[in-house]
mmCIF file of C-alpha atoms and ligand atoms in Angstrom:
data_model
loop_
_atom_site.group_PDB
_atom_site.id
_atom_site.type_symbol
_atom_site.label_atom_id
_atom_site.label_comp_id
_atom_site.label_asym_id
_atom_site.label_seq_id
_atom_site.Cartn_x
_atom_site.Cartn_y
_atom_site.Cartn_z
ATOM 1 C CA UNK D 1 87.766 46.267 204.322
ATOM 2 C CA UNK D 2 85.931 49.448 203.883
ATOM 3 C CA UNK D 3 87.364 52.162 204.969
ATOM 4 C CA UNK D 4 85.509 54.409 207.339
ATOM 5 C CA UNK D 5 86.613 58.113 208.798
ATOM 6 C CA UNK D 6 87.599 58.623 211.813
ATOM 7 C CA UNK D 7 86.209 62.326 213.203
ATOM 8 C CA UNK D 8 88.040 63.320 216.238
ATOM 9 C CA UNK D 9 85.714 65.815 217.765
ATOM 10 C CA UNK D 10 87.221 68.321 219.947
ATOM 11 C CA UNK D 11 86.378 69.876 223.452
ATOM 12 C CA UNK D 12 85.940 73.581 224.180
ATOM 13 C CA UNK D 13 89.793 73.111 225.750
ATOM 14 C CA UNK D 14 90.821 71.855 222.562
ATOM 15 C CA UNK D 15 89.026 74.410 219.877
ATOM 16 C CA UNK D 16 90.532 77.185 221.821
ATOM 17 C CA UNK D 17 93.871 75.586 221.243
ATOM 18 C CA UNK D 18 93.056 75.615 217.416
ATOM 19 C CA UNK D 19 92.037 79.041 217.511
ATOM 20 C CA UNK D 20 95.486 80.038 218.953
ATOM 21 C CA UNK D 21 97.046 78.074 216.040
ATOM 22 C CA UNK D 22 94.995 79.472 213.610
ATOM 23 C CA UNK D 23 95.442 82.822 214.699
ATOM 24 C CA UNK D 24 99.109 82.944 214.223
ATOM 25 C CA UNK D 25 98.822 81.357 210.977
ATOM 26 C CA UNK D 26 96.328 84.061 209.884
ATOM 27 C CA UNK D 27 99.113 87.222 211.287
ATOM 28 C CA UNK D 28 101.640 85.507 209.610
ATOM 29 C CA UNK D 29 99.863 84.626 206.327
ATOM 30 C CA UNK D 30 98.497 88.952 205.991
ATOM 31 C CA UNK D 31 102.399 89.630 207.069
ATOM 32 C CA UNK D 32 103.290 87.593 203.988
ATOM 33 C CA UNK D 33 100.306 89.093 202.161
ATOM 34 C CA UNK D 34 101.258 92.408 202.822
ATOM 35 C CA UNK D 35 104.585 92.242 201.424
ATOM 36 C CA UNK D 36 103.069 90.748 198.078
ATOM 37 C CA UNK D 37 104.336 93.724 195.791
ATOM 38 C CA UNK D 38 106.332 93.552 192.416
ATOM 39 C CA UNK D 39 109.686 92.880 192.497
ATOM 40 C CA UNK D 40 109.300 90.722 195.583
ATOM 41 C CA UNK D 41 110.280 87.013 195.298
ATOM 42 C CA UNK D 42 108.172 84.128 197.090
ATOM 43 C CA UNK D 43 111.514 82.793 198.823
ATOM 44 C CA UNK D 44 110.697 86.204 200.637
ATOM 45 C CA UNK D 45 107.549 85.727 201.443
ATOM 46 C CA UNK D 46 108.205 82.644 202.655
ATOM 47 C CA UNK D 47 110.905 83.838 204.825
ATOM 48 C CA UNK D 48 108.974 86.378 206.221
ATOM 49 C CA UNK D 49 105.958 84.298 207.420
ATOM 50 C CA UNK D 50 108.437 81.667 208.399
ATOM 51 C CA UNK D 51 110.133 84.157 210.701
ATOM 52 C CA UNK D 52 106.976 85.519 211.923
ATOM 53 C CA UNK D 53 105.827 81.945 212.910
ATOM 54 C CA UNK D 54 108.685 81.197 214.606
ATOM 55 C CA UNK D 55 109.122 84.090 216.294
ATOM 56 C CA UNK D 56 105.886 83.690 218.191
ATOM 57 C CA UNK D 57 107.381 80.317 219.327
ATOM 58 C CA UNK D 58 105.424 78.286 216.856
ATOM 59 C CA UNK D 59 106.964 76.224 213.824
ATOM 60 C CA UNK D 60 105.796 75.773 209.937
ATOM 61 C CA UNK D 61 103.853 72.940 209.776
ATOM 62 C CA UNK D 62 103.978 72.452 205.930
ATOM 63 C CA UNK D 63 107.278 72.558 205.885
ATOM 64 C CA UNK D 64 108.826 69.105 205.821
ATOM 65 C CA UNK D 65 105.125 67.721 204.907
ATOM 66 C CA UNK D 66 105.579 64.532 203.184
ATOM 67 C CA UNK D 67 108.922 66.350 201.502
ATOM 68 C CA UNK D 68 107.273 70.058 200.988
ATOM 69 C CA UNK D 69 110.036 72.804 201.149
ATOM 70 C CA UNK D 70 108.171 75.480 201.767
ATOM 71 C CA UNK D 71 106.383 77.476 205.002
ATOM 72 C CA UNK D 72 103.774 78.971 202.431
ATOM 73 C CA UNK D 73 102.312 77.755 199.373
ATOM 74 C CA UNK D 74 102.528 80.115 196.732
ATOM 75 C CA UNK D 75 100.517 79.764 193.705
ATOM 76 C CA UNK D 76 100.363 82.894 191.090
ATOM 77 C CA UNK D 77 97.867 83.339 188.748
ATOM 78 C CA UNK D 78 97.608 80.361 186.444
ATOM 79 C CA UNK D 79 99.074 78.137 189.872
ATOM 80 C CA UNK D 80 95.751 76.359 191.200
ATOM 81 C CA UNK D 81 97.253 75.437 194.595
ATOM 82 C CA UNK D 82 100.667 73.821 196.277
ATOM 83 C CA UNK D 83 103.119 76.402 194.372
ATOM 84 C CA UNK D 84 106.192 75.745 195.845
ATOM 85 C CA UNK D 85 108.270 78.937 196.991
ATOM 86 C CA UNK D 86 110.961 79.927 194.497
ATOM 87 C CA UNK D 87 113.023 82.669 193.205
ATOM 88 C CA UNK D 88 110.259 84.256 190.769
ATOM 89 C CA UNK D 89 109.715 87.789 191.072
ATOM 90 C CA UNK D 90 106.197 88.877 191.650
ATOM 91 C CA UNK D 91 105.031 91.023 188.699
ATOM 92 C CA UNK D 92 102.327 94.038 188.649
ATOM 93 C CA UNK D 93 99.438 92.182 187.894
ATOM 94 C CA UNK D 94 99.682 88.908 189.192
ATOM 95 C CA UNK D 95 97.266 87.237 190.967
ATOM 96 C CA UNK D 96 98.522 85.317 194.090
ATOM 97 C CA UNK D 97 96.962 82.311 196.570
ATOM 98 C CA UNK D 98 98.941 82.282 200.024
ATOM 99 C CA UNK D 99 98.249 79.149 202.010
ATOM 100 C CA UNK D 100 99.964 79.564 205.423
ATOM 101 C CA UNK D 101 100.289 76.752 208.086
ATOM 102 C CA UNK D 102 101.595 76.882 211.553
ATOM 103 C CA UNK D 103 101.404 74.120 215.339
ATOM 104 C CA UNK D 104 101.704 75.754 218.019
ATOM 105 C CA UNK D 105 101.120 73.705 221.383
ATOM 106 C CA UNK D 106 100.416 70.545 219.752
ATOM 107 C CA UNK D 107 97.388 71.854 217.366
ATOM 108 C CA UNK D 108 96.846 72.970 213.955
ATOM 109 C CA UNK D 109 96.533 76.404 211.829
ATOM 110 C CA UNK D 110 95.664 76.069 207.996
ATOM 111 C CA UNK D 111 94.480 79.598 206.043
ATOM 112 C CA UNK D 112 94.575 80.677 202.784
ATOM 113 C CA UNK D 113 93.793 83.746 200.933
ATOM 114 C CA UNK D 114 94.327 85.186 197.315
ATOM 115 C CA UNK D 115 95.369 88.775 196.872
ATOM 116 C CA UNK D 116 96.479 90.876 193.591
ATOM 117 C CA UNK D 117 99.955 92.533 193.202
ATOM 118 C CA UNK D 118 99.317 96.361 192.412
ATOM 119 C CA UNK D 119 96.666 96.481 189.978
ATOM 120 C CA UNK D 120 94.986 93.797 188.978
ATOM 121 C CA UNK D 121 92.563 93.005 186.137
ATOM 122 C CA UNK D 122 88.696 93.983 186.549
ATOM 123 C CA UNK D 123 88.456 89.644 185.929
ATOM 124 C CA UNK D 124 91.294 88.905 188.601
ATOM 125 C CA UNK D 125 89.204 91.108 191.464
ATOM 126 C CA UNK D 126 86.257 89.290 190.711
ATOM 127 C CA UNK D 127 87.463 86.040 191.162
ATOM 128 C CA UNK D 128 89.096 86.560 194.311
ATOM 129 C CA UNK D 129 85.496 88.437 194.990
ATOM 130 C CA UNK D 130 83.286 85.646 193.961
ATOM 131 C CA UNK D 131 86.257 83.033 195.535
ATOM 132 C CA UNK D 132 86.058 84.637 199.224
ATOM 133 C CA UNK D 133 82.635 84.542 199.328
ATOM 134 C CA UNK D 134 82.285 81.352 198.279
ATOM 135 C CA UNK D 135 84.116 80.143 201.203
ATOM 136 C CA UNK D 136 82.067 82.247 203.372
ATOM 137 C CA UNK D 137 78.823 80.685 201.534
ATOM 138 C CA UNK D 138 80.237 77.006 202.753
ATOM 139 C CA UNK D 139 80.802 78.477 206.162
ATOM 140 C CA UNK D 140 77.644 79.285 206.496
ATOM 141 C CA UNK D 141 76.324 75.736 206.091
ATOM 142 C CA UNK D 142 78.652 74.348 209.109
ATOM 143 C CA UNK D 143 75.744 73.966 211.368
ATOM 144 C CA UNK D 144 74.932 70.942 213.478
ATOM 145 C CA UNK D 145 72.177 68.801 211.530
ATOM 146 C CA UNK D 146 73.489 69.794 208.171
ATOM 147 C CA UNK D 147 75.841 67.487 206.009
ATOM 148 C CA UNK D 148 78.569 68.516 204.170
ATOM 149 C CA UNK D 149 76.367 67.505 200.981
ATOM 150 C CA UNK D 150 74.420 70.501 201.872
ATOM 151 C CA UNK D 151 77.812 72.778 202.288
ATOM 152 C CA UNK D 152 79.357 71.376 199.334
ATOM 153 C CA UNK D 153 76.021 71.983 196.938
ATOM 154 C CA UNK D 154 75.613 75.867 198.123
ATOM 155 C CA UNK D 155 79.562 76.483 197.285
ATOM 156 C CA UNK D 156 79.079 74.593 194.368
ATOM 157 C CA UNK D 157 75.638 76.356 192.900
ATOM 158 C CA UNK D 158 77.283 79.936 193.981
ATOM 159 C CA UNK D 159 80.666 79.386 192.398
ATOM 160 C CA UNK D 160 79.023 78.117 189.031
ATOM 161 C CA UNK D 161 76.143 80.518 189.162
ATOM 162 C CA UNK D 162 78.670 83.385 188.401
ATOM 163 C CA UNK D 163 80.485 81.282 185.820
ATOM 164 C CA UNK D 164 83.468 79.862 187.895
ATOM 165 C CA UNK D 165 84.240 76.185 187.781
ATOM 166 C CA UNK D 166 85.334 74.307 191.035
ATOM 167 C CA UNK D 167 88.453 72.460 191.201
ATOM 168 C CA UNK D 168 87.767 68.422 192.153
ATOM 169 C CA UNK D 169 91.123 67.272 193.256
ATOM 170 C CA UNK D 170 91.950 69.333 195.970
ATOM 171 C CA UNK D 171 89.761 69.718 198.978
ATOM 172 C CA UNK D 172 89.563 70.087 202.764
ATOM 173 C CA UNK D 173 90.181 68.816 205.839
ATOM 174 C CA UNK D 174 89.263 68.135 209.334
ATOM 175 C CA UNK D 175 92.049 69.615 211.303
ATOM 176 C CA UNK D 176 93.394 68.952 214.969
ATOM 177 C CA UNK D 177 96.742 67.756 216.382
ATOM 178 C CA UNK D 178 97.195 66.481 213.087
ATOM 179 C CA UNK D 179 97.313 69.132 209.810
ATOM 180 C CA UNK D 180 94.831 66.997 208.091
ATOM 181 C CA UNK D 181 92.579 64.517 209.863
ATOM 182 C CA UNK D 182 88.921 62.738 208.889
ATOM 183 C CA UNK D 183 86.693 64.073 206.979
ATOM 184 C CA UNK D 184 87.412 64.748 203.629
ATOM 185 C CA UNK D 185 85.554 68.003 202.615
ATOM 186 C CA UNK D 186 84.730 68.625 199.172
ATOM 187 C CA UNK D 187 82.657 71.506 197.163
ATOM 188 C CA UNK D 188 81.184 69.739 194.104
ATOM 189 C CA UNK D 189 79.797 66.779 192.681
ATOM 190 C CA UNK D 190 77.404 66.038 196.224
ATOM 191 C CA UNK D 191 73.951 65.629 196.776
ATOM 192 C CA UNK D 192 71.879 67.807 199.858
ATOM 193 C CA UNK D 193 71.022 65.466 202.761
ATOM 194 C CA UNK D 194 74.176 63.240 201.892
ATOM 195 C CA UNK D 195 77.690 63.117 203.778
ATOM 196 C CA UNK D 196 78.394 63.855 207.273
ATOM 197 C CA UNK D 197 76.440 65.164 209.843
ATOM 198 C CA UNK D 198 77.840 67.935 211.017
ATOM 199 C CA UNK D 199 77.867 68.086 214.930
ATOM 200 C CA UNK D 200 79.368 70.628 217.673
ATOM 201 C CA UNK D 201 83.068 69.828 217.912
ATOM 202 C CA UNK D 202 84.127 68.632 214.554
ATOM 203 C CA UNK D 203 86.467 70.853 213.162
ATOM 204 C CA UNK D 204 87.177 71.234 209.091
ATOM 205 C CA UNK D 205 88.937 73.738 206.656
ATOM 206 C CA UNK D 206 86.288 75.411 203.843
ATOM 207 C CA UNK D 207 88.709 75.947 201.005
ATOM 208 C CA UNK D 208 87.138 76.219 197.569
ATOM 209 C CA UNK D 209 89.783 76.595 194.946
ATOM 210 C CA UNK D 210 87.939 78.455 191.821
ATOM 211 C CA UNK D 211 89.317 78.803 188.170
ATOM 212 C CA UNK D 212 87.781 81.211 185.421
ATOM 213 C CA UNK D 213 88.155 78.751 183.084
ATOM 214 C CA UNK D 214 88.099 74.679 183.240
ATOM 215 C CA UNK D 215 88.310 72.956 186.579
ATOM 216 C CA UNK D 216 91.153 70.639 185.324
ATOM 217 C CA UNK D 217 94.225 70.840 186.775
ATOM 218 C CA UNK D 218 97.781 69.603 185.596
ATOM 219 C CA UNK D 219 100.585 68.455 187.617
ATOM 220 C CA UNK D 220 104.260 70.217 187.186
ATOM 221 C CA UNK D 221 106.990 68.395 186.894
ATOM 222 C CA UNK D 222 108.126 69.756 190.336
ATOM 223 C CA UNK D 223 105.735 66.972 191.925
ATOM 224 C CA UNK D 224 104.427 69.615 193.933
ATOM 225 C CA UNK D 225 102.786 72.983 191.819
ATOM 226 C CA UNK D 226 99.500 72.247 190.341
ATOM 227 C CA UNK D 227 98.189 74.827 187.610
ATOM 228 C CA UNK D 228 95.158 74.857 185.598
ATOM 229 C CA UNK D 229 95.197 72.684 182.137
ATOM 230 C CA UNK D 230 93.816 75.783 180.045
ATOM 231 C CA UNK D 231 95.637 78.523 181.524
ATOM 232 C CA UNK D 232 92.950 80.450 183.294
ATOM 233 C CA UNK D 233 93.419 82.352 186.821
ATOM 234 C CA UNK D 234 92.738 80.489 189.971
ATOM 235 C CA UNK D 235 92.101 81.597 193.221
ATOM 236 C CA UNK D 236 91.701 79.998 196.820
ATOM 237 C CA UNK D 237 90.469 80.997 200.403
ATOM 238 C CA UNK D 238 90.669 79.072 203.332
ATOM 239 C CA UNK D 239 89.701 79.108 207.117
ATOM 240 C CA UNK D 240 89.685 76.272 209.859
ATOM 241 C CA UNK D 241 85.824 76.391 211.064
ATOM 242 C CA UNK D 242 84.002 74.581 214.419
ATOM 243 C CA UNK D 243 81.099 73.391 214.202
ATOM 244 C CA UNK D 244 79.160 74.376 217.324
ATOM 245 C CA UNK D 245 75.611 74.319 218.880
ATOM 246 C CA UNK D 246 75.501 77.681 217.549
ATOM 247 C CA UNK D 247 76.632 77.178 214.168
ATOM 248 C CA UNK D 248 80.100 77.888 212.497
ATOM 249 C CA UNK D 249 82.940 79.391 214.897
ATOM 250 C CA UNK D 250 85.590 80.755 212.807
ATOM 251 C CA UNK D 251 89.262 79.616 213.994
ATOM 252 C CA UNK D 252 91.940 81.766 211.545
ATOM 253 C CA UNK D 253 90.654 85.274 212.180
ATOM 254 C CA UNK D 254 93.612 87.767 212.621
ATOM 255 C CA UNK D 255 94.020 89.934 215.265
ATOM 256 C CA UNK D 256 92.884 93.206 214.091
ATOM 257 C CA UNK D 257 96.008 94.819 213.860
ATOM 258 C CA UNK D 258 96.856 91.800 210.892
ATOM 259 C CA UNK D 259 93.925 92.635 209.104
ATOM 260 C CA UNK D 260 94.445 93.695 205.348
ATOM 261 C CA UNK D 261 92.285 96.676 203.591
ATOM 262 C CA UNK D 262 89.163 95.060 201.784
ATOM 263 C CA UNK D 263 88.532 93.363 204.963
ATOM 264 C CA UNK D 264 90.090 90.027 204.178
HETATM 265 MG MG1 LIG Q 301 95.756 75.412 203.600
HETATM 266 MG MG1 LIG Q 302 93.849 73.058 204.353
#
């Protein structure tokens, strides 16, 4: 039989349960962000966002996911996405993607961003540059009437425009009571006018992953960390969006107090 997604389109009620989730994920992500210097490990990152999640009475949601350890992912420089929290010390330098979850209330948070430890490389800040605003370029397109076909092509045409491949193997989500629900959202390889229609109440993550170099990705023998094949940096951002009558509603903003300097 042929397998057809299921969208579960949310009420008003419902988004502004998402944005709650989301919210908290985003303070606790920039918490962990924050504390992104050398000579920190990324078991203490993940402690700290764990504690900050649960503190506010919410719990981890990637934690226990189909066996993953961690409340963050943690994926440094050559790490493409997944990087389970260990013991490695951050270095000056380093390039790092924080993906932080959190279900509060029966409902979903999911954000990501990539920040440098100290100083970074003039090639490092223009990846995570080119990588945020690549996300925001797919945001843009989550208007009712357009298809993810149309999202997907602007990320794609923007990220390789500026020389950055897109990875194919990891891609979004619609997200709701469950972390990862119908449809599948990717950023390459689509046509304009194809996919889903995207209508008020559907809710999806836009989460480009970018690499300098190839977009192929290897496995590590962890089961979990996924790096790039050639070695290059990669970098991801991710927010939970709503599609409304309006266009795109953004549902992992941070309180302002959360925010981090450069506005991410
Ligand atoms: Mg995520
Ligand atoms: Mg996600």
């Amino acid at each position: 039989m042929l397998y057809r997604e299921q969208i579960r389109y949310k009420s008003r009620k419902e988004i502004e349960k998402l944005r709650t989730a989301g919210r908290l994920a985003a303070n606790a992500l920039r918490t962990a962000a924050r504390a992104a210097k050398p000579g920190v490990s990324l078991l203490e990152l993940d402690k700290i966002a764990e504690t900050f999640i649960r503190k506010h009475g919410a719990v981890p949601n990637f934690k226990g996911y189909h066996g993953f350890p961690g409340t963050l992912c943690t994926s440094v420089n050559d790490k493409v996405v997944h990087g389970i929290p260990t013991n490695y010390i951050l270095q000056e330098g380093d390039v790092i993607a924080i993906d932080c979850g959190c279900r509060i209330d029966g409902f979903n948070g999911d954000t990501c961003l990539t920040v440098g430890v100290g100083q970074i490389s003039e090639q490092a800040k223009m990846l995570i540059q080119t990588t945020q605003l690549a996300m925001f370029v797919g945001i843009e397109q989550c208007r009712p009437g357009l298809r993810l076909g149309d999202m997907a092509t602007a990320v794609q045409t923007f990220a390789e425009e500026r020389g950055y491949s897109i990875v194919r193997e990891y891609i979004g989500h619609g997200i709701g009571r469950d972390l990862h629900e119908d449809p599948q959202v990717v950023y390459a390889d689509q046509r304009p006018g194809t996919g889903f229609r995207m209508e008020p109440g559907m809710t999806i993550t836009i989460e480009p992953i970018l690499n300098t170099g190839s977009q192929k990705c290897i496995v590590e023998a962890d089961g979990w960390t996924v790096r790039t094949q050639d070695g290059g940096l990669s970098a991801q951002f991710e927010h939970a969006v709503a599609i409304t009558k309006d266009g795109p509603d953004i549902l992992s903003i941070p309180d302002p107090e959360f925010e981090l300097e450069d506005g991410l």
